[in-house]
PDB file of C-alpha atoms and ligand atoms in Angstrom:
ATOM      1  CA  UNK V  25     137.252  56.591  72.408  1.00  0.00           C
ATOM      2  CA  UNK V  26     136.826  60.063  74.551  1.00  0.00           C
ATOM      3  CA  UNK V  27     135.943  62.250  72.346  1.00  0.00           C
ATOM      4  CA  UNK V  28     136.827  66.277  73.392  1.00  0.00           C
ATOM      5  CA  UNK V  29     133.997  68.791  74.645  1.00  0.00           C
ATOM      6  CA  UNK V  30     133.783  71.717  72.587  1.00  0.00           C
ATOM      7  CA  UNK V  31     132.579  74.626  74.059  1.00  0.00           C
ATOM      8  CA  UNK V  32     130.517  76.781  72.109  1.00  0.00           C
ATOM      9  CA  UNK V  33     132.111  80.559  70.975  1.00  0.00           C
ATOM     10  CA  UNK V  34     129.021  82.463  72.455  1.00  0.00           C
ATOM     11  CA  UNK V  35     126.366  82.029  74.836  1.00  0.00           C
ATOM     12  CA  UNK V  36     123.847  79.337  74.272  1.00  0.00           C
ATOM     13  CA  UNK V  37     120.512  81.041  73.848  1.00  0.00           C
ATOM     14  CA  UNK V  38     119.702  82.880  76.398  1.00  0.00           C
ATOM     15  CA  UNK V  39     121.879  81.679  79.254  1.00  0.00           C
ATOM     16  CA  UNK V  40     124.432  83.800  80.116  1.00  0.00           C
ATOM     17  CA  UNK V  41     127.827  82.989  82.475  1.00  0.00           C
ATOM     18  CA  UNK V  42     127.087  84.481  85.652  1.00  0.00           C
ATOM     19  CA  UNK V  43     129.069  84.977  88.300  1.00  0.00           C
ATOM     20  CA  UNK V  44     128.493  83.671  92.132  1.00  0.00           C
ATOM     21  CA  UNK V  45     126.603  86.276  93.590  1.00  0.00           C
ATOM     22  CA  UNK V  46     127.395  86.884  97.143  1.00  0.00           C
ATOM     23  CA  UNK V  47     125.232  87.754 100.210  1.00  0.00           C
ATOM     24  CA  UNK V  48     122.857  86.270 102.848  1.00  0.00           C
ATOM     25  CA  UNK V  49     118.999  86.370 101.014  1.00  0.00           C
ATOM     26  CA  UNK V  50     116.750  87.172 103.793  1.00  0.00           C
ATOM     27  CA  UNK V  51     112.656  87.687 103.613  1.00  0.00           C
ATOM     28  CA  UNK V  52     112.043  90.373 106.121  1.00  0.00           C
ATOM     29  CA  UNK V  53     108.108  91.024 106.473  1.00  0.00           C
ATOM     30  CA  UNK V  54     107.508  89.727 102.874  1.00  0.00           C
ATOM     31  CA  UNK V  55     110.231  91.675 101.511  1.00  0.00           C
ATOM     32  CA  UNK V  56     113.497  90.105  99.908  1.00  0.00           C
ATOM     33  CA  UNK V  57     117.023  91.460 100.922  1.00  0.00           C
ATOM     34  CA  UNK V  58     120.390  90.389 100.589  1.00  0.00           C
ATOM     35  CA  UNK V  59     122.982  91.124 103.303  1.00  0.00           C
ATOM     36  CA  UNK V  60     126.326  91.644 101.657  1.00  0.00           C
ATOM     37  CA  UNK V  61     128.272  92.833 105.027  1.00  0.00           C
ATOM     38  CA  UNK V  62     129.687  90.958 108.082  1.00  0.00           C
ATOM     39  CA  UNK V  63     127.801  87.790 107.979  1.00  0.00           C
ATOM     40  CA  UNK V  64     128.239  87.756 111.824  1.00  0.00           C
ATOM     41  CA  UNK V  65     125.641  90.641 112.251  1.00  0.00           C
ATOM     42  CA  UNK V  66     123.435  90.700 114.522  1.00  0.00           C
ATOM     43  CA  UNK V  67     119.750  90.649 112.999  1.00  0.00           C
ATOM     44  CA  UNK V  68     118.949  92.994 115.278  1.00  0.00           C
ATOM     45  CA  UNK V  69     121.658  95.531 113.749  1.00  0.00           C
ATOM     46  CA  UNK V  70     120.591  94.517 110.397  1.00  0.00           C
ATOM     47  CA  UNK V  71     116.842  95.471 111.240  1.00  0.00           C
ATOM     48  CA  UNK V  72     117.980  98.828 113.189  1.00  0.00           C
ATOM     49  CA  UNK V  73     120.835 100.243 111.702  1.00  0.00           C
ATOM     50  CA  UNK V  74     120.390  98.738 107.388  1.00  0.00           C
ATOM     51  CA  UNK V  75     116.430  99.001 107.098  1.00  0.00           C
ATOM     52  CA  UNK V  76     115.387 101.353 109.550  1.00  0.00           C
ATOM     53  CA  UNK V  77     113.425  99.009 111.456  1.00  0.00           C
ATOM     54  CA  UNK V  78     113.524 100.183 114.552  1.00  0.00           C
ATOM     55  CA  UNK V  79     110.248  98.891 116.604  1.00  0.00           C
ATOM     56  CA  UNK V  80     112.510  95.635 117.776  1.00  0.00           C
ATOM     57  CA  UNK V  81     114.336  97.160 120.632  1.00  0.00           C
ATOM     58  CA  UNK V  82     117.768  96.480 122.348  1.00  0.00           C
ATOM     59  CA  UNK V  83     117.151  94.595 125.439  1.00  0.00           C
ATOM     60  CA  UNK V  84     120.902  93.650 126.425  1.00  0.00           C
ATOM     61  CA  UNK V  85     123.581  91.734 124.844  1.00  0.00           C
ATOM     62  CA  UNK V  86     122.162  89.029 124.749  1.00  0.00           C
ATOM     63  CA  UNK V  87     118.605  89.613 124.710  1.00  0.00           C
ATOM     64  CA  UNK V  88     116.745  87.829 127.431  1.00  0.00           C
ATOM     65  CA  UNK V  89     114.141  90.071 128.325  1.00  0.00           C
ATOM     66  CA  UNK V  90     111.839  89.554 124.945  1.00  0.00           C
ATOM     67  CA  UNK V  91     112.240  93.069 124.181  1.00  0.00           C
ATOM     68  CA  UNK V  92     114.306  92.164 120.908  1.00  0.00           C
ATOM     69  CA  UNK V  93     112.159  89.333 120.114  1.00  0.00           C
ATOM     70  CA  UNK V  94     111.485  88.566 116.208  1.00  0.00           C
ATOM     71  CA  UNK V  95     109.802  85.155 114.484  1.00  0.00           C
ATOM     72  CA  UNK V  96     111.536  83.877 112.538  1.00  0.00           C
ATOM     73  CA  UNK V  97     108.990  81.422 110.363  1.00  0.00           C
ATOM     74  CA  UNK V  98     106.627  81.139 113.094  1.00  0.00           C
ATOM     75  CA  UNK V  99     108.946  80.749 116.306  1.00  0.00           C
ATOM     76  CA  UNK V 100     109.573  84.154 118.488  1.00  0.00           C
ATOM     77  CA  UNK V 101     113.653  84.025 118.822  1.00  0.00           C
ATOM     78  CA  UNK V 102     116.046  87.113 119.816  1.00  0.00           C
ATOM     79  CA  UNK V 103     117.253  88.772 117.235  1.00  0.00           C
ATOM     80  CA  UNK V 104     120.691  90.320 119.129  1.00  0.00           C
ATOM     81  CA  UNK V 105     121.259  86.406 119.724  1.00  0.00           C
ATOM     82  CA  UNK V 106     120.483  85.602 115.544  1.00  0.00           C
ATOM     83  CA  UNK V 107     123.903  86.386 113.274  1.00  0.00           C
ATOM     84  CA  UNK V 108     122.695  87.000 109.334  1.00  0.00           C
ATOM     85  CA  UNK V 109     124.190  83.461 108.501  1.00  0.00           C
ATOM     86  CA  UNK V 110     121.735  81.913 110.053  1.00  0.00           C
ATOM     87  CA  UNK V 111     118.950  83.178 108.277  1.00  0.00           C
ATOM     88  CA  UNK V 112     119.675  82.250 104.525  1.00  0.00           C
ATOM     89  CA  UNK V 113     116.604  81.214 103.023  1.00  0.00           C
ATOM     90  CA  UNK V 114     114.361  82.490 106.381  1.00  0.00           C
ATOM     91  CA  UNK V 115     112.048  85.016 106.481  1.00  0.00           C
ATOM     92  CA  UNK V 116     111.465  87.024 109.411  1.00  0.00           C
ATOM     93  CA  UNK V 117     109.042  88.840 110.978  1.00  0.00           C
ATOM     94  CA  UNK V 118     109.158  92.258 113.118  1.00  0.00           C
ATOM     95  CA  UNK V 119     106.765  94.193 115.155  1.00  0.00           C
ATOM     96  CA  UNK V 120     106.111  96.281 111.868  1.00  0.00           C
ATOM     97  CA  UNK V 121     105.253  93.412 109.391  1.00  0.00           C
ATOM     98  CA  UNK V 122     102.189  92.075 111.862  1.00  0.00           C
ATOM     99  CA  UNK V 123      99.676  94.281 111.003  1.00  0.00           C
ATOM    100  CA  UNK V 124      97.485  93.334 107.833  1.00  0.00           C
ATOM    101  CA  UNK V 125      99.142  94.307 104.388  1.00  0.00           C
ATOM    102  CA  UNK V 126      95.485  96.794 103.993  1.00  0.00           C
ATOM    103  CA  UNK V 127      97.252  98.144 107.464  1.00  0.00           C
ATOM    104  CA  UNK V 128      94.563  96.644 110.016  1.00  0.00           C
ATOM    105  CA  UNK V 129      95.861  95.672 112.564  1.00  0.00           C
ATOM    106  CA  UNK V 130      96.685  92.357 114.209  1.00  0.00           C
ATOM    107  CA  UNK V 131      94.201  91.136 116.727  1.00  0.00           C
ATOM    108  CA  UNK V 132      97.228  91.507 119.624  1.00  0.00           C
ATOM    109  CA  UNK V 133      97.411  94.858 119.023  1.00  0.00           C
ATOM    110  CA  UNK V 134      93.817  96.114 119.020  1.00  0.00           C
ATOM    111  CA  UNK V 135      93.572  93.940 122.355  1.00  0.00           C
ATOM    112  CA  UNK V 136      96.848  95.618 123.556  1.00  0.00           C
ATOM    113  CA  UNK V 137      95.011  98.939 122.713  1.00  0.00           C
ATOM    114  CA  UNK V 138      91.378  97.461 124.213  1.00  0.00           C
ATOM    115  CA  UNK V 139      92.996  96.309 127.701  1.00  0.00           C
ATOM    116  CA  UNK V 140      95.674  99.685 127.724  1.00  0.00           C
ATOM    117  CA  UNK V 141      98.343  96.901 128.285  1.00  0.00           C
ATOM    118  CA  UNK V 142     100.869  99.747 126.914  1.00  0.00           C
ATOM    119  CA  UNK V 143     102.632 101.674 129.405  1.00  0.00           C
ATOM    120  CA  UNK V 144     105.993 103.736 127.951  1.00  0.00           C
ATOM    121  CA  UNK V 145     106.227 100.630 125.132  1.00  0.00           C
ATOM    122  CA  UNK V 146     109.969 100.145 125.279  1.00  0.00           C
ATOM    123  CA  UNK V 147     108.422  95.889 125.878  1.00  0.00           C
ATOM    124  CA  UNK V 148     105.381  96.517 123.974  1.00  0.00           C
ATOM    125  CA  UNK V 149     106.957  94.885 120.653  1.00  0.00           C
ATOM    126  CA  UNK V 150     108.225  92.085 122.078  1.00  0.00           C
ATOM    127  CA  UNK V 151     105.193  91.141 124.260  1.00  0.00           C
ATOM    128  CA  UNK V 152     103.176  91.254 120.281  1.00  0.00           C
ATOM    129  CA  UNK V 153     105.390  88.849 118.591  1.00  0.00           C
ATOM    130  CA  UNK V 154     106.025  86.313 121.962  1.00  0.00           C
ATOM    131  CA  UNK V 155     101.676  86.726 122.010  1.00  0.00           C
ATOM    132  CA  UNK V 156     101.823  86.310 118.196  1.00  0.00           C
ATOM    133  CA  UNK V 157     104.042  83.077 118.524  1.00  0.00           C
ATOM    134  CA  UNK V 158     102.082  81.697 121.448  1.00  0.00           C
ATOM    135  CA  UNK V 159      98.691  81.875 119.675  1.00  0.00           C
ATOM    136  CA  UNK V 160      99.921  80.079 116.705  1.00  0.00           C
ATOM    137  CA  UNK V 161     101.227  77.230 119.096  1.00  0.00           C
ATOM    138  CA  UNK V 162      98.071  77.252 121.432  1.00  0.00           C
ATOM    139  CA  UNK V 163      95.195  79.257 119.859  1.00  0.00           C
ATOM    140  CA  UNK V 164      93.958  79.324 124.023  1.00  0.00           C
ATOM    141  CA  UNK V 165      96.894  79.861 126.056  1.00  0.00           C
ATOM    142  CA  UNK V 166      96.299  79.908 129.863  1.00  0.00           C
ATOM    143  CA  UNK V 167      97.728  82.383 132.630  1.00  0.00           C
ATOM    144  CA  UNK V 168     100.672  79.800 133.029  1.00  0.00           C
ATOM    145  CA  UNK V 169     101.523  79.833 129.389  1.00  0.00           C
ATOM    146  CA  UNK V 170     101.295  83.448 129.527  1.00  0.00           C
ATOM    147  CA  UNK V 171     103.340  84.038 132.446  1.00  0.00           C
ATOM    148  CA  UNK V 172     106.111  81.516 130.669  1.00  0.00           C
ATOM    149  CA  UNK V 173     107.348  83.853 128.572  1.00  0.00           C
ATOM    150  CA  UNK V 174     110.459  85.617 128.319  1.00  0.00           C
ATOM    151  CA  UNK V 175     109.361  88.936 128.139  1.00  0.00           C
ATOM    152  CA  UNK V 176     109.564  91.581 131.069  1.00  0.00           C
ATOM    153  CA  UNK V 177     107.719  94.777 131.693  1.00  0.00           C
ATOM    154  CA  UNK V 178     109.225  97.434 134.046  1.00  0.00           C
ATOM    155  CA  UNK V 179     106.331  99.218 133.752  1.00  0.00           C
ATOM    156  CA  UNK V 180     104.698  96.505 135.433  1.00  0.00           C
ATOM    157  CA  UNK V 181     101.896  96.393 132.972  1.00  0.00           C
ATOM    158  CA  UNK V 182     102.157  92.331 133.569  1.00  0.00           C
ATOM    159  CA  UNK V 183      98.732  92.089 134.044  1.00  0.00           C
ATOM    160  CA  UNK V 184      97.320  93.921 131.435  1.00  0.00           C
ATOM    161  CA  UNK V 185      99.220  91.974 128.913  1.00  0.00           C
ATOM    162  CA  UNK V 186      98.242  88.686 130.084  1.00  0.00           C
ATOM    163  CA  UNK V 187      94.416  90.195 129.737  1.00  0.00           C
ATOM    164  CA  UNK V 188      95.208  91.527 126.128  1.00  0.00           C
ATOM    165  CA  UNK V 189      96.570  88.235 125.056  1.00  0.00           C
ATOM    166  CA  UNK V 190      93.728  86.401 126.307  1.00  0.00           C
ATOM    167  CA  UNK V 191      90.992  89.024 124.777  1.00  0.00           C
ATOM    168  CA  UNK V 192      93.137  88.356 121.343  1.00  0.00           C
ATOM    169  CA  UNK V 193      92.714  84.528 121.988  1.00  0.00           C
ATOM    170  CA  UNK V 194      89.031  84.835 122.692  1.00  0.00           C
ATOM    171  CA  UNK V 195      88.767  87.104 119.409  1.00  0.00           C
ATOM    172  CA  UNK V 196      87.102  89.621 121.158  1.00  0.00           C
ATOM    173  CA  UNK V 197      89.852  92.531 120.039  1.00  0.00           C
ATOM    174  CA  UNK V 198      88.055  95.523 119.077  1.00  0.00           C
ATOM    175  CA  UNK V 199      84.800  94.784 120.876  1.00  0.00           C
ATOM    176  CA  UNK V 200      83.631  96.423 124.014  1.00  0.00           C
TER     177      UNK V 200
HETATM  178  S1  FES I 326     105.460  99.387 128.925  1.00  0.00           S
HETATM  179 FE1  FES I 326     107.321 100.213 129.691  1.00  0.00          FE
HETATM  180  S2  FES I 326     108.611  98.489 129.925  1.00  0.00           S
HETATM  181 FE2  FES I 326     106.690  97.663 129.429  1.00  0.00          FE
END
């Protein structure tokens, strides 16, 4: 015979009812967040325009030039082309969360700095985290794999970049 459940008057112990909480969780350079607006966002507004993170730049509606470029895990991906519903559960990293936690910084950047591969800097972000992306995928990246990716400079500080990455590669960032 079914027998009826009887719920208990209060609480048991020391779980509580809660209610569905709402929002897109998001780990931005080890932080947690939760995005409680449009989940259609662009990351790149979120980063911008909610937490002030502005050293991932506009390059164009939809991106294409690097210049927005983010990883996300450990793959370099636009972040004007990214809506916040995408990245439940993801955690992202910008330009500003590369650098050591002690603030050193990452061996791109010193090399960026070493080979003066920085010309106004509107790219410069970008170029870091496609570099960043392409040494975890091939810790010795040739000219070719270099010269692959997305990113532009119209400073045409091509050249310099491509030397920077492979000075990072070679660990040689910071030496003479
Ligand atoms: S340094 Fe100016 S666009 Fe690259």
């Amino acid at each position: 015979m079914l027998q009826a459940h009887v719920l208990p008057a209060e609480p048991v112990g020391t779980i509580a009812p809660e209610k569905t909480r709402e929002g897109i969780d998001v780990q931005i350079n080890g932080e947690h967040f939760r995005h409680t607006g449009d989940p259609q966002m662009p990351l790149l507004w979120y980063l911008r325009d909610v937490l002030r993170l502005t050293g991932t730049k506009y390059g164009g509606e939809h991106g294409g030039n690097g210049a927005d470029l983010v990883l996300v895990e450990d793959k370099a991906v636009s972040a004007i082309s990214l809506a916040m519903h995408a990245l439940a559960g993801k955690s992202v990293t910008t330009v500003e969360g590369l650098a050591a936690s002690d603030g050193g910084l990452h061996p791109l950047q010193q090399a960026f700095i070493d080979e003066d591969a920085i010309g106004c800097g509107y790219c410069t972000p970008g170029w870091l985290i496609a570099g960043a992306a392409l040494l975890r995928r091939k810790p010795k990246p040739g000219d070719d794999d270099i010269d692959q990716l997305p990113n532009l400079c119209r400073c045409g500080c091509q050249t310099r970049v491509r030397r920077a990455i492979k000075r990072a590669a070679a660990g040689k960032a910071g030496q003479p």
